Amino acid sequence: MYDADGMDSSTPMIQSEEFYLVNSKFESYDELLKSVRDFYYDKEYGVSIRDSRKEKYVTLQCDRGGSYRDRLCSGDKRKKITGSRLIKCPFLIVGKKENDGAWVLKAKIMTHNHEPSTDIVGHPLFRRLSPQDTESVKNMTLSGIPPRQILSSLRQGNQSLSAISRTIYNLKAKIRKENLNNRSMVSALFEEFEKEGFIFDILHNPTGHITHLFIAHPLSIKLAKIFSNIFVMDCTYKTNKYNMPLLDIIGVSCFNTSFYSGFAFLEREDEDSYIWALNTFKKILDNREPTVIMSDRELALMNAIKVVFPSTINLLCIWHIEKNVLANCKKHFEHAEEFDIFMSSWNNVAYSTTTTIFEHNWGEFELVYQTKKVVTEYIKNTWLPWKEKFVSAWTENYLHFGNRVSSRAEGAHAKLKLYLQVSTGGFQEVKEKICFAIKHEFNEIKVKLASQRMHVLHICDGSVFGELLYHVSHFALKKIHMQFEKLKKVILWQPWVFEPMIRRPKGRPPKAKKKRGINSTTRDPSKFELVESSQRPKASSSTSKNNLPDLNAYPNFSSNDMPY
């Protein structure tokens, strides 16, 4: 390297390097490596390991030594055009371990074919994390913290940190590789299941690839056995890189809260797959049958429930029914006000409290909308055959504790996806995130149980309910008390009048529109949402037909939202 006058500007630096190399001795390999890197960092050069044997020698080179190798393509025809920091820099030094155990340095080639870097953080070597930061990344990864938040947390403790997002992703990939320890993903997964006490089962095809996987965490098993009266079952999507639907089985605790009971990754949503998953779940319950299972009108799942749990009542989600009625009937009404009246009439039918009232309301409904045969025939043929599964006159005869919608499952899907963050994880990554969600909910229920044992609920002091205190949750006691008060009114005062029944508001809170990438867990819009948005009045009078949503642009509706 020469300056503007033609003099060798690197001579003082070389003398300094020679003095350092000749007079330095180190007690260990790691101490040598750290010292050399720190020394050349001050001179704005990076030094990397070319080859080594930890107890004998190490060859160090400039991190711009060597040349780019195209590992993806072979041959000139498909040669990849790319940039590289490697420019065959000749710099080379060697460290050796002497007989007395000390490590010394020896110069081989002391020149570089490039100038020092103006910004040393451009070298990947200097973006590496310290051992303490590496341990912090491992702990935060186990806690399910996203990489961007991990990086922000590290920078709080070290403002001069040079690491970037890619540094965190590379370290996480290295941690996963170390955890596998030369095992296949499936072997490592099964070992973890057995070690942590999971109940699991698999099916595979003739080529050995897994087609079905059922898993239940030991905490889920404990809760499912305690609270085995009601379960909500529903499939969710965009949870794994195999694009397998995930059957989510949700239980209901005595506090009216939800918990994960089991998960089944299925190749297809057919009756045989559901029967296999439910049979595995039945073993968890010690072959007991739940009182009620809530689902949407997924015929394959309904048939499987009938086969595996013949004594269980299968109720249908009234919210999904309303939305399917909206999706299929709204187009037959010209005015929104007219359709609102139609939906109100349909709700009167669905919420009929007795069979007599139901027959009366349905008769009026048919009479009022006799000119809209398509609408009445759709409801009559699609939903009335299942009236015992969603009309209040029949559902109120079963112990469902107010569970008439599958919103618990929808909420559980959303919570799980907050832990998953992306839809491109394998079984092992998904299993780890599932564990976080389950442990969180188990601790919530455990704390509530402990807390309520310390608080007396004053319902009817001195009544029969006093015997139940400390043994039954406050929510359950309130439900029992409400039923008791209704029974007293039946006996003492007839006829009686109650306040209007509280109904669930129509629709759900609007969501902000977000751009969905290939790894997004956000579900595709349902048909009823497209129908609603397509018929929503526009602010501008110049709105054209081309501005309306294209229903054909979303071919992959989930089974929950398909029109029936």
CSV table of N, CA and C in Angstrom, one decimal, residues 253-402:
chain,number,residue,atom,x,y,z
A,253,SER,N,-63.4,-24.0,31.2
A,253,SER,CA,-63.2,-24.2,32.7
A,253,SER,C,-64.3,-23.8,33.5
A,254,CYS,N,-64.3,-24.0,34.8
A,254,CYS,CA,-65.3,-23.6,35.7
A,254,CYS,C,-65.4,-22.1,35.9
A,255,PHE,N,-64.4,-21.3,35.3
A,255,PHE,CA,-64.4,-19.9,35.4
A,255,PHE,C,-65.0,-19.3,34.1
A,256,ASN,N,-65.5,-20.2,33.2
A,256,ASN,CA,-66.0,-19.8,31.9
A,256,ASN,C,-64.9,-19.3,31.0
A,257,THR,N,-63.6,-19.7,31.3
A,257,THR,CA,-62.5,-19.4,30.4
A,257,THR,C,-62.2,-20.6,29.5
A,258,SER,N,-61.4,-20.4,28.5
A,258,SER,CA,-61.1,-21.4,27.5
A,258,SER,C,-59.6,-22.0,27.8
A,259,PHE,N,-59.4,-23.2,27.4
A,259,PHE,CA,-58.1,-23.8,27.5
A,259,PHE,C,-57.9,-24.8,26.3
A,260,TYR,N,-56.7,-24.9,25.9
A,260,TYR,CA,-56.4,-25.9,24.8
A,260,TYR,C,-56.4,-27.3,25.3
A,261,SER,N,-57.1,-28.2,24.7
A,261,SER,CA,-57.2,-29.6,25.2
A,261,SER,C,-56.4,-30.5,24.3
A,262,GLY,N,-56.3,-30.2,23.0
A,262,GLY,CA,-55.6,-31.1,22.1
A,262,GLY,C,-55.5,-30.5,20.7
A,263,PHE,N,-54.5,-30.9,19.9
A,263,PHE,CA,-54.3,-30.4,18.6
A,263,PHE,C,-54.1,-31.6,17.7
A,264,ALA,N,-54.7,-31.5,16.5
A,264,ALA,CA,-54.5,-32.6,15.5
A,264,ALA,C,-54.2,-32.0,14.1
A,265,PHE,N,-53.0,-32.2,13.6
A,265,PHE,CA,-52.7,-31.8,12.2
A,265,PHE,C,-53.2,-32.9,11.3
A,266,LEU,N,-54.0,-32.5,10.3
A,266,LEU,CA,-54.7,-33.4,9.4
A,266,LEU,C,-54.3,-33.2,8.0
A,267,GLU,N,-54.2,-34.3,7.2
A,267,GLU,CA,-53.9,-34.2,5.8
A,267,GLU,C,-55.1,-33.7,5.1
A,268,ARG,N,-56.2,-34.2,5.4
A,268,ARG,CA,-57.5,-33.8,4.8
A,268,ARG,C,-58.6,-33.6,5.9
A,269,GLU,N,-59.6,-32.8,5.6
A,269,GLU,CA,-60.7,-32.6,6.5
A,269,GLU,C,-61.8,-33.5,6.1
A,270,ASP,N,-61.6,-34.8,6.2
A,270,ASP,CA,-62.6,-35.8,5.8
A,270,ASP,C,-63.0,-36.6,7.1
A,271,GLU,N,-64.0,-37.4,6.9
A,271,GLU,CA,-64.6,-38.1,8.1
A,271,GLU,C,-63.6,-39.0,8.7
A,272,ASP,N,-62.8,-39.8,8.0
A,272,ASP,CA,-61.9,-40.7,8.5
A,272,ASP,C,-60.8,-40.0,9.4
A,273,SER,N,-60.3,-38.8,8.9
A,273,SER,CA,-59.3,-38.1,9.6
A,273,SER,C,-59.9,-37.6,11.0
A,274,TYR,N,-61.1,-37.1,10.9
A,274,TYR,CA,-61.7,-36.6,12.2
A,274,TYR,C,-62.0,-37.8,13.1
A,275,ILE,N,-62.4,-38.9,12.6
A,275,ILE,CA,-62.7,-40.1,13.5
A,275,ILE,C,-61.4,-40.5,14.2
A,276,TRP,N,-60.3,-40.5,13.4
A,276,TRP,CA,-59.0,-40.9,14.0
A,276,TRP,C,-58.6,-39.9,15.1
A,277,ALA,N,-58.8,-38.6,14.9
A,277,ALA,CA,-58.4,-37.6,15.8
A,277,ALA,C,-59.3,-37.6,17.1
A,278,LEU,N,-60.6,-37.8,16.9
A,278,LEU,CA,-61.5,-37.9,18.1
A,278,LEU,C,-61.3,-39.2,18.9
A,279,ASN,N,-61.0,-40.3,18.2
A,279,ASN,CA,-60.7,-41.5,19.0
A,279,ASN,C,-59.4,-41.3,19.9
A,280,THR,N,-58.4,-40.6,19.3
A,280,THR,CA,-57.2,-40.4,20.1
A,280,THR,C,-57.6,-39.4,21.3
A,281,PHE,N,-58.4,-38.5,21.0
A,281,PHE,CA,-58.8,-37.5,22.1
A,281,PHE,C,-59.6,-38.3,23.2
A,282,LYS,N,-60.5,-39.2,22.7
A,282,LYS,CA,-61.3,-40.0,23.7
A,282,LYS,C,-60.5,-40.7,24.7
A,283,LYS,N,-59.3,-41.2,24.2
A,283,LYS,CA,-58.4,-41.9,25.2
A,283,LYS,C,-57.9,-41.0,26.3
A,284,ILE,N,-57.7,-39.7,26.0
A,284,ILE,CA,-57.3,-38.8,27.0
A,284,ILE,C,-58.4,-38.6,28.1
A,285,LEU,N,-59.6,-38.7,27.7
A,285,LEU,CA,-60.8,-38.6,28.6
A,285,LEU,C,-61.1,-39.9,29.3
A,286,ASP,N,-60.2,-40.9,29.1
A,286,ASP,CA,-60.5,-42.2,29.7
A,286,ASP,C,-61.8,-42.8,29.2
A,287,ASN,N,-62.0,-42.6,27.9
A,287,ASN,CA,-63.2,-43.1,27.2
A,287,ASN,C,-64.5,-42.5,27.7
A,288,ARG,N,-64.5,-41.4,28.5
A,288,ARG,CA,-65.7,-40.7,28.9
A,288,ARG,C,-66.2,-39.8,27.7
A,289,GLU,N,-67.5,-39.6,27.6
A,289,GLU,CA,-68.1,-38.7,26.6
A,289,GLU,C,-68.5,-37.4,27.1
A,290,PRO,N,-68.1,-36.3,26.4
A,290,PRO,CA,-68.5,-35.0,26.9
A,290,PRO,C,-70.0,-34.8,26.8
A,291,THR,N,-70.5,-33.8,27.5
A,291,THR,CA,-72.0,-33.6,27.5
A,291,THR,C,-72.3,-32.9,26.1
A,292,VAL,N,-71.5,-31.9,25.8
A,292,VAL,CA,-71.8,-31.0,24.6
A,292,VAL,C,-70.5,-30.8,23.8
A,293,ILE,N,-70.6,-30.9,22.5
A,293,ILE,CA,-69.5,-30.5,21.6
A,293,ILE,C,-70.0,-29.4,20.7
A,294,MET,N,-69.4,-28.2,20.7
A,294,MET,CA,-69.8,-27.1,19.8
A,294,MET,C,-69.0,-27.1,18.6
A,295,SER,N,-69.6,-27.0,17.4
A,295,SER,CA,-68.8,-26.9,16.1
A,295,SER,C,-69.6,-26.1,15.1
A,296,ASP,N,-69.0,-25.9,14.0
A,296,ASP,CA,-69.8,-25.3,12.9
A,296,ASP,C,-70.4,-26.5,12.1
A,297,ARG,N,-71.1,-26.1,11.0
A,297,ARG,CA,-71.7,-27.2,10.2
A,297,ARG,C,-70.7,-27.9,9.2
A,298,GLU,N,-69.7,-28.5,9.8
A,298,GLU,CA,-68.7,-29.3,9.1
A,298,GLU,C,-69.2,-30.7,9.1
A,299,LEU,N,-69.8,-31.2,8.0
A,299,LEU,CA,-70.5,-32.4,8.0
A,299,LEU,C,-69.6,-33.6,8.3
A,300,ALA,N,-68.4,-33.5,7.9
A,300,ALA,CA,-67.4,-34.6,8.2
A,300,ALA,C,-67.2,-34.7,9.7
A,301,LEU,N,-67.0,-33.5,10.3
A,301,LEU,CA,-66.7,-33.5,11.7
A,301,LEU,C,-68.0,-33.9,12.5
A,302,MET,N,-69.2,-33.5,12.1
A,302,MET,CA,-70.4,-33.9,12.7
A,302,MET,C,-70.6,-35.4,12.7
A,303,ASN,N,-70.3,-36.0,11.5
A,303,ASN,CA,-70.5,-37.4,11.4
A,303,ASN,C,-69.5,-38.1,12.3
A,304,ALA,N,-68.3,-37.6,12.4
A,304,ALA,CA,-67.2,-38.2,13.2
A,304,ALA,C,-67.6,-38.1,14.7
A,305,ILE,N,-68.2,-37.0,15.1
A,305,ILE,CA,-68.7,-36.9,16.5
A,305,ILE,C,-69.7,-37.9,16.8
A,306,LYS,N,-70.6,-38.1,15.9
A,306,LYS,CA,-71.7,-39.1,16.1
A,306,LYS,C,-71.2,-40.5,16.2
A,307,VAL,N,-70.1,-40.8,15.5
A,307,VAL,CA,-69.5,-42.2,15.6
A,307,VAL,C,-68.7,-42.4,16.8
A,308,VAL,N,-67.9,-41.4,17.2
A,308,VAL,CA,-66.9,-41.5,18.3
A,308,VAL,C,-67.6,-41.2,19.7
A,309,PHE,N,-68.5,-40.2,19.7
A,309,PHE,CA,-69.2,-39.8,20.9
A,309,PHE,C,-70.7,-39.9,20.7
A,310,PRO,N,-71.3,-41.1,20.6
A,310,PRO,CA,-72.7,-41.2,20.2
A,310,PRO,C,-73.7,-40.6,21.2
A,311,SER,N,-73.3,-40.5,22.5
A,311,SER,CA,-74.2,-39.9,23.5
A,311,SER,C,-74.0,-38.4,23.7
A,312,THR,N,-73.0,-37.8,23.0
A,312,THR,CA,-72.7,-36.4,23.1
A,312,THR,C,-73.6,-35.6,22.2
A,313,ILE,N,-74.1,-34.4,22.8
A,313,ILE,CA,-74.9,-33.5,22.0
A,313,ILE,C,-74.0,-32.6,21.2
A,314,ASN,N,-74.2,-32.6,19.9
A,314,ASN,CA,-73.4,-31.7,19.0
A,314,ASN,C,-74.2,-30.5,18.6
A,315,LEU,N,-73.9,-29.3,19.2
A,315,LEU,CA,-74.6,-28.1,18.9
A,315,LEU,C,-73.8,-27.3,17.8
A,316,LEU,N,-74.6,-26.5,17.0
A,316,LEU,CA,-74.0,-25.8,15.9
A,316,LEU,C,-73.9,-24.3,16.3
A,317,CYS,N,-72.8,-23.7,15.8
A,317,CYS,CA,-72.6,-22.3,16.1
A,317,CYS,C,-73.6,-21.4,15.4
A,318,ILE,N,-74.4,-20.7,16.2
A,318,ILE,CA,-75.4,-19.8,15.7
A,318,ILE,C,-74.9,-18.6,15.0
A,319,TRP,N,-73.6,-18.2,15.3
A,319,TRP,CA,-73.0,-17.0,14.7
A,319,TRP,C,-72.6,-17.4,13.2
A,320,HIS,N,-72.0,-18.6,13.0
A,320,HIS,CA,-71.7,-19.0,11.7
A,320,HIS,C,-72.9,-19.2,10.8
A,321,ILE,N,-74.0,-19.7,11.5
A,321,ILE,CA,-75.3,-19.9,10.7
A,321,ILE,C,-75.8,-18.5,10.2
A,322,GLU,N,-75.8,-17.5,11.1
A,322,GLU,CA,-76.2,-16.2,10.7
A,322,GLU,C,-75.4,-15.6,9.5
A,323,LYS,N,-74.1,-15.8,9.6
A,323,LYS,CA,-73.2,-15.3,8.6
A,323,LYS,C,-73.4,-16.1,7.2
A,324,ASN,N,-73.7,-17.3,7.3
A,324,ASN,CA,-73.9,-18.1,6.1
A,324,ASN,C,-75.3,-17.7,5.4
A,325,VAL,N,-76.2,-17.4,6.3
A,325,VAL,CA,-77.5,-16.9,5.8
A,325,VAL,C,-77.3,-15.5,5.1
A,326,LEU,N,-76.5,-14.7,5.8
A,326,LEU,CA,-76.2,-13.4,5.2
A,326,LEU,C,-75.5,-13.5,3.8
A,327,ALA,N,-74.5,-14.4,3.7
A,327,ALA,CA,-73.7,-14.6,2.5
A,327,ALA,C,-74.6,-15.1,1.4
A,328,ASN,N,-75.6,-15.9,1.7
A,328,ASN,CA,-76.4,-16.5,0.6
A,328,ASN,C,-77.7,-15.8,0.3
A,329,CYS,N,-78.1,-15.0,1.2
A,329,CYS,CA,-79.4,-14.3,1.0
A,329,CYS,C,-79.4,-12.8,0.8
A,330,LYS,N,-78.3,-12.2,1.1
A,330,LYS,CA,-78.4,-10.7,1.0
A,330,LYS,C,-78.5,-10.2,-0.4
A,331,LYS,N,-77.9,-11.0,-1.3
A,331,LYS,CA,-78.0,-10.6,-2.7
A,331,LYS,C,-79.4,-10.6,-3.3
A,332,HIS,N,-80.4,-11.2,-2.6
A,332,HIS,CA,-81.8,-11.2,-3.1
A,332,HIS,C,-82.6,-10.0,-2.6
A,333,PHE,N,-81.9,-9.1,-1.8
A,333,PHE,CA,-82.6,-8.0,-1.3
A,333,PHE,C,-82.0,-6.7,-1.9
A,334,GLU,N,-82.8,-5.8,-2.4
A,334,GLU,CA,-82.3,-4.6,-3.0
A,334,GLU,C,-81.8,-3.6,-2.0
A,335,HIS,N,-82.5,-3.5,-0.8
A,335,HIS,CA,-82.3,-2.5,0.1
A,335,HIS,C,-81.8,-3.1,1.4
A,336,ALA,N,-80.8,-2.4,2.1
A,336,ALA,CA,-80.2,-2.9,3.3
A,336,ALA,C,-81.2,-2.9,4.4
A,337,GLU,N,-82.2,-1.9,4.5
A,337,GLU,CA,-83.2,-1.9,5.5
A,337,GLU,C,-84.1,-3.2,5.4
A,338,GLU,N,-84.4,-3.5,4.2
A,338,GLU,CA,-85.3,-4.7,4.0
A,338,GLU,C,-84.5,-6.0,4.4
A,339,PHE,N,-83.2,-6.0,4.2
A,339,PHE,CA,-82.5,-7.2,4.6
A,339,PHE,C,-82.3,-7.3,6.1
A,340,ASP,N,-82.2,-6.1,6.8
A,340,ASP,CA,-82.1,-6.1,8.2
A,340,ASP,C,-83.4,-6.6,8.9
A,341,ILE,N,-84.5,-6.3,8.3
A,341,ILE,CA,-85.8,-6.8,8.8
A,341,ILE,C,-85.9,-8.3,8.6
A,342,PHE,N,-85.3,-8.8,7.4
A,342,PHE,CA,-85.3,-10.2,7.2
A,342,PHE,C,-84.4,-11.0,8.2
A,343,MET,N,-83.3,-10.4,8.5
A,343,MET,CA,-82.4,-11.1,9.5
A,343,MET,C,-83.0,-11.0,10.9
A,344,SER,N,-83.8,-10.0,11.2
A,344,SER,CA,-84.4,-9.9,12.5
A,344,SER,C,-85.5,-11.0,12.6
A,345,SER,N,-86.2,-11.2,11.5
A,345,SER,CA,-87.2,-12.3,11.5
A,345,SER,C,-86.6,-13.7,11.6
A,346,TRP,N,-85.5,-13.8,10.9
A,346,TRP,CA,-84.8,-15.1,11.1
A,346,TRP,C,-84.3,-15.4,12.5
A,347,ASN,N,-83.8,-14.3,13.2
A,347,ASN,CA,-83.4,-14.4,14.6
A,347,ASN,C,-84.5,-14.8,15.5
A,348,ASN,N,-85.7,-14.3,15.2
A,348,ASN,CA,-86.9,-14.7,16.0
A,348,ASN,C,-87.1,-16.2,15.9
A,349,VAL,N,-86.9,-16.7,14.7
A,349,VAL,CA,-87.0,-18.2,14.5
A,349,VAL,C,-86.0,-18.9,15.2
A,350,ALA,N,-84.7,-18.5,15.1
A,350,ALA,CA,-83.6,-19.2,15.7
A,350,ALA,C,-83.6,-19.2,17.2
A,351,TYR,N,-84.1,-18.1,17.8
A,351,TYR,CA,-84.1,-17.9,19.2
A,351,TYR,C,-85.5,-18.2,19.8
A,352,SER,N,-86.3,-19.0,19.1
A,352,SER,CA,-87.6,-19.4,19.7
A,352,SER,C,-87.4,-20.2,20.9
A,353,THR,N,-88.1,-19.9,22.0
A,353,THR,CA,-87.9,-20.6,23.3
A,353,THR,C,-88.6,-21.9,23.5
A,354,THR,N,-89.7,-22.1,22.7
A,354,THR,CA,-90.4,-23.4,22.8
A,354,THR,C,-90.7,-23.8,21.4
A,355,THR,N,-91.0,-25.1,21.3
A,355,THR,CA,-91.3,-25.7,19.9
A,355,THR,C,-92.6,-25.0,19.4
A,356,THR,N,-93.6,-24.7,20.2
A,356,THR,CA,-94.8,-24.0,19.7
A,356,THR,C,-94.5,-22.7,19.2
A,357,ILE,N,-93.7,-21.9,19.9
A,357,ILE,CA,-93.3,-20.6,19.4
A,357,ILE,C,-92.5,-20.7,18.1
A,358,PHE,N,-91.6,-21.7,18.0
A,358,PHE,CA,-90.8,-21.9,16.8
A,358,PHE,C,-91.7,-22.2,15.6
A,359,GLU,N,-92.7,-23.1,15.8
A,359,GLU,CA,-93.6,-23.4,14.7
A,359,GLU,C,-94.4,-22.1,14.2
A,360,HIS,N,-94.8,-21.3,15.2
A,360,HIS,CA,-95.5,-20.0,14.9
A,360,HIS,C,-94.6,-19.1,14.2
A,361,ASN,N,-93.4,-18.9,14.7
A,361,ASN,CA,-92.4,-17.9,14.1
A,361,ASN,C,-92.0,-18.4,12.6
A,362,TRP,N,-91.8,-19.7,12.5
A,362,TRP,CA,-91.4,-20.2,11.2
A,362,TRP,C,-92.6,-20.0,10.2
A,363,GLY,N,-93.8,-20.2,10.6
A,363,GLY,CA,-95.0,-20.1,9.8
A,363,GLY,C,-95.1,-18.6,9.3
A,364,GLU,N,-94.9,-17.7,10.2
A,364,GLU,CA,-95.0,-16.3,9.9
A,364,GLU,C,-93.8,-15.9,8.9
A,365,PHE,N,-92.6,-16.5,9.1
A,365,PHE,CA,-91.5,-16.2,8.3
A,365,PHE,C,-91.8,-16.7,6.9
A,366,GLU,N,-92.3,-17.9,6.7
A,366,GLU,CA,-92.6,-18.4,5.4
A,366,GLU,C,-93.7,-17.5,4.7
A,367,LEU,N,-94.7,-17.1,5.5
A,367,LEU,CA,-95.8,-16.3,4.9
A,367,LEU,C,-95.3,-14.9,4.4
A,368,VAL,N,-94.4,-14.3,5.2
A,368,VAL,CA,-93.9,-12.9,4.9
A,368,VAL,C,-93.0,-13.0,3.6
A,369,TYR,N,-92.2,-14.0,3.5
A,369,TYR,CA,-91.2,-14.1,2.4
A,369,TYR,C,-91.6,-15.2,1.4
A,370,GLN,N,-92.9,-15.4,1.2
A,370,GLN,CA,-93.3,-16.4,0.2
A,370,GLN,C,-93.0,-16.0,-1.2
A,371,THR,N,-92.7,-14.6,-1.4
A,371,THR,CA,-92.4,-14.2,-2.8
A,371,THR,C,-90.9,-14.4,-3.1
A,372,LYS,N,-90.1,-14.7,-2.0
A,372,LYS,CA,-88.7,-15.0,-2.2
A,372,LYS,C,-88.4,-16.5,-1.9
A,373,LYS,N,-88.8,-17.3,-2.9
A,373,LYS,CA,-88.7,-18.7,-2.8
A,373,LYS,C,-87.3,-19.2,-2.6
A,374,VAL,N,-86.4,-18.5,-3.3
A,374,VAL,CA,-85.0,-19.0,-3.2
A,374,VAL,C,-84.5,-18.9,-1.8
A,375,VAL,N,-84.8,-17.8,-1.1
A,375,VAL,CA,-84.3,-17.6,0.3
A,375,VAL,C,-84.9,-18.6,1.2
A,376,THR,N,-86.3,-18.7,1.2
A,376,THR,CA,-86.9,-19.6,2.1
A,376,THR,C,-86.5,-21.1,1.8
A,377,GLU,N,-86.3,-21.5,0.6
A,377,GLU,CA,-85.9,-22.8,0.2
A,377,GLU,C,-84.5,-23.1,0.7
A,378,TYR,N,-83.6,-22.1,0.6
A,378,TYR,CA,-82.3,-22.3,1.1
A,378,TYR,C,-82.3,-22.6,2.6
A,379,ILE,N,-83.0,-21.7,3.4
A,379,ILE,CA,-83.0,-21.9,4.8
A,379,ILE,C,-83.7,-23.3,5.2
A,380,LYS,N,-84.8,-23.5,4.5
A,380,LYS,CA,-85.6,-24.8,4.8
A,380,LYS,C,-84.8,-26.0,4.5
A,381,ASN,N,-84.0,-26.0,3.4
A,381,ASN,CA,-83.3,-27.2,3.0
A,381,ASN,C,-81.9,-27.3,3.7
A,382,THR,N,-81.3,-26.2,4.0
A,382,THR,CA,-80.0,-26.2,4.5
A,382,THR,C,-79.9,-26.2,6.0
A,383,TRP,N,-80.8,-25.4,6.7
A,383,TRP,CA,-80.6,-25.3,8.1
A,383,TRP,C,-81.7,-25.9,9.0
A,384,LEU,N,-83.0,-25.9,8.5
A,384,LEU,CA,-84.0,-26.5,9.3
A,384,LEU,C,-83.9,-28.0,9.6
A,385,PRO,N,-83.2,-28.8,8.8
A,385,PRO,CA,-83.0,-30.2,9.2
A,385,PRO,C,-82.1,-30.3,10.4
A,386,TRP,N,-81.4,-29.2,10.8
A,386,TRP,CA,-80.5,-29.3,12.0
A,386,TRP,C,-81.0,-28.4,13.1
A,387,LYS,N,-82.3,-28.1,13.1
A,387,LYS,CA,-82.9,-27.1,14.0
A,387,LYS,C,-82.7,-27.5,15.5
A,388,GLU,N,-82.6,-28.8,15.7
A,388,GLU,CA,-82.4,-29.3,17.1
A,388,GLU,C,-81.0,-28.9,17.6
A,389,LYS,N,-80.1,-28.6,16.7
A,389,LYS,CA,-78.7,-28.3,17.1
A,389,LYS,C,-78.4,-26.8,17.3
A,390,PHE,N,-79.4,-25.9,17.0
A,390,PHE,CA,-79.1,-24.5,17.2
A,390,PHE,C,-80.3,-23.7,17.6
A,391,VAL,N,-81.6,-24.1,17.4
A,391,VAL,CA,-82.7,-23.4,17.9
A,391,VAL,C,-82.9,-23.5,19.4
A,392,SER,N,-83.2,-22.4,20.0
A,392,SER,CA,-83.2,-22.3,21.5
A,392,SER,C,-84.2,-23.3,22.1
A,393,ALA,N,-85.3,-23.6,21.4
A,393,ALA,CA,-86.3,-24.5,22.0
A,393,ALA,C,-85.7,-25.9,22.3
A,394,TRP,N,-84.7,-26.3,21.5
A,394,TRP,CA,-84.1,-27.6,21.8
A,394,TRP,C,-82.7,-27.4,22.5
A,395,THR,N,-81.9,-26.4,22.2
A,395,THR,CA,-80.6,-26.3,22.8
A,395,THR,C,-80.6,-26.0,24.3
A,396,GLU,N,-81.7,-25.3,24.7
A,396,GLU,CA,-81.8,-25.0,26.1
A,396,GLU,C,-82.1,-26.2,27.0
A,397,ASN,N,-82.4,-27.3,26.4
A,397,ASN,CA,-82.6,-28.5,27.2
A,397,ASN,C,-81.3,-29.2,27.6
A,398,TYR,N,-80.1,-28.7,27.0
A,398,TYR,CA,-78.8,-29.3,27.3
A,398,TYR,C,-78.0,-28.4,28.1
A,399,LEU,N,-77.1,-29.0,28.9
A,399,LEU,CA,-76.2,-28.3,29.8
A,399,LEU,C,-75.0,-27.7,29.0
A,400,HIS,N,-75.2,-26.6,28.4
A,400,HIS,CA,-74.1,-26.0,27.6
A,400,HIS,C,-73.5,-24.7,28.2
A,401,PHE,N,-74.1,-24.3,29.4
A,401,PHE,CA,-73.6,-23.1,30.1
A,401,PHE,C,-73.4,-21.9,29.2
A,402,GLY,N,-74.4,-21.7,28.3
A,402,GLY,CA,-74.4,-20.5,27.5
A,402,GLY,C,-73.5,-20.5,26.3
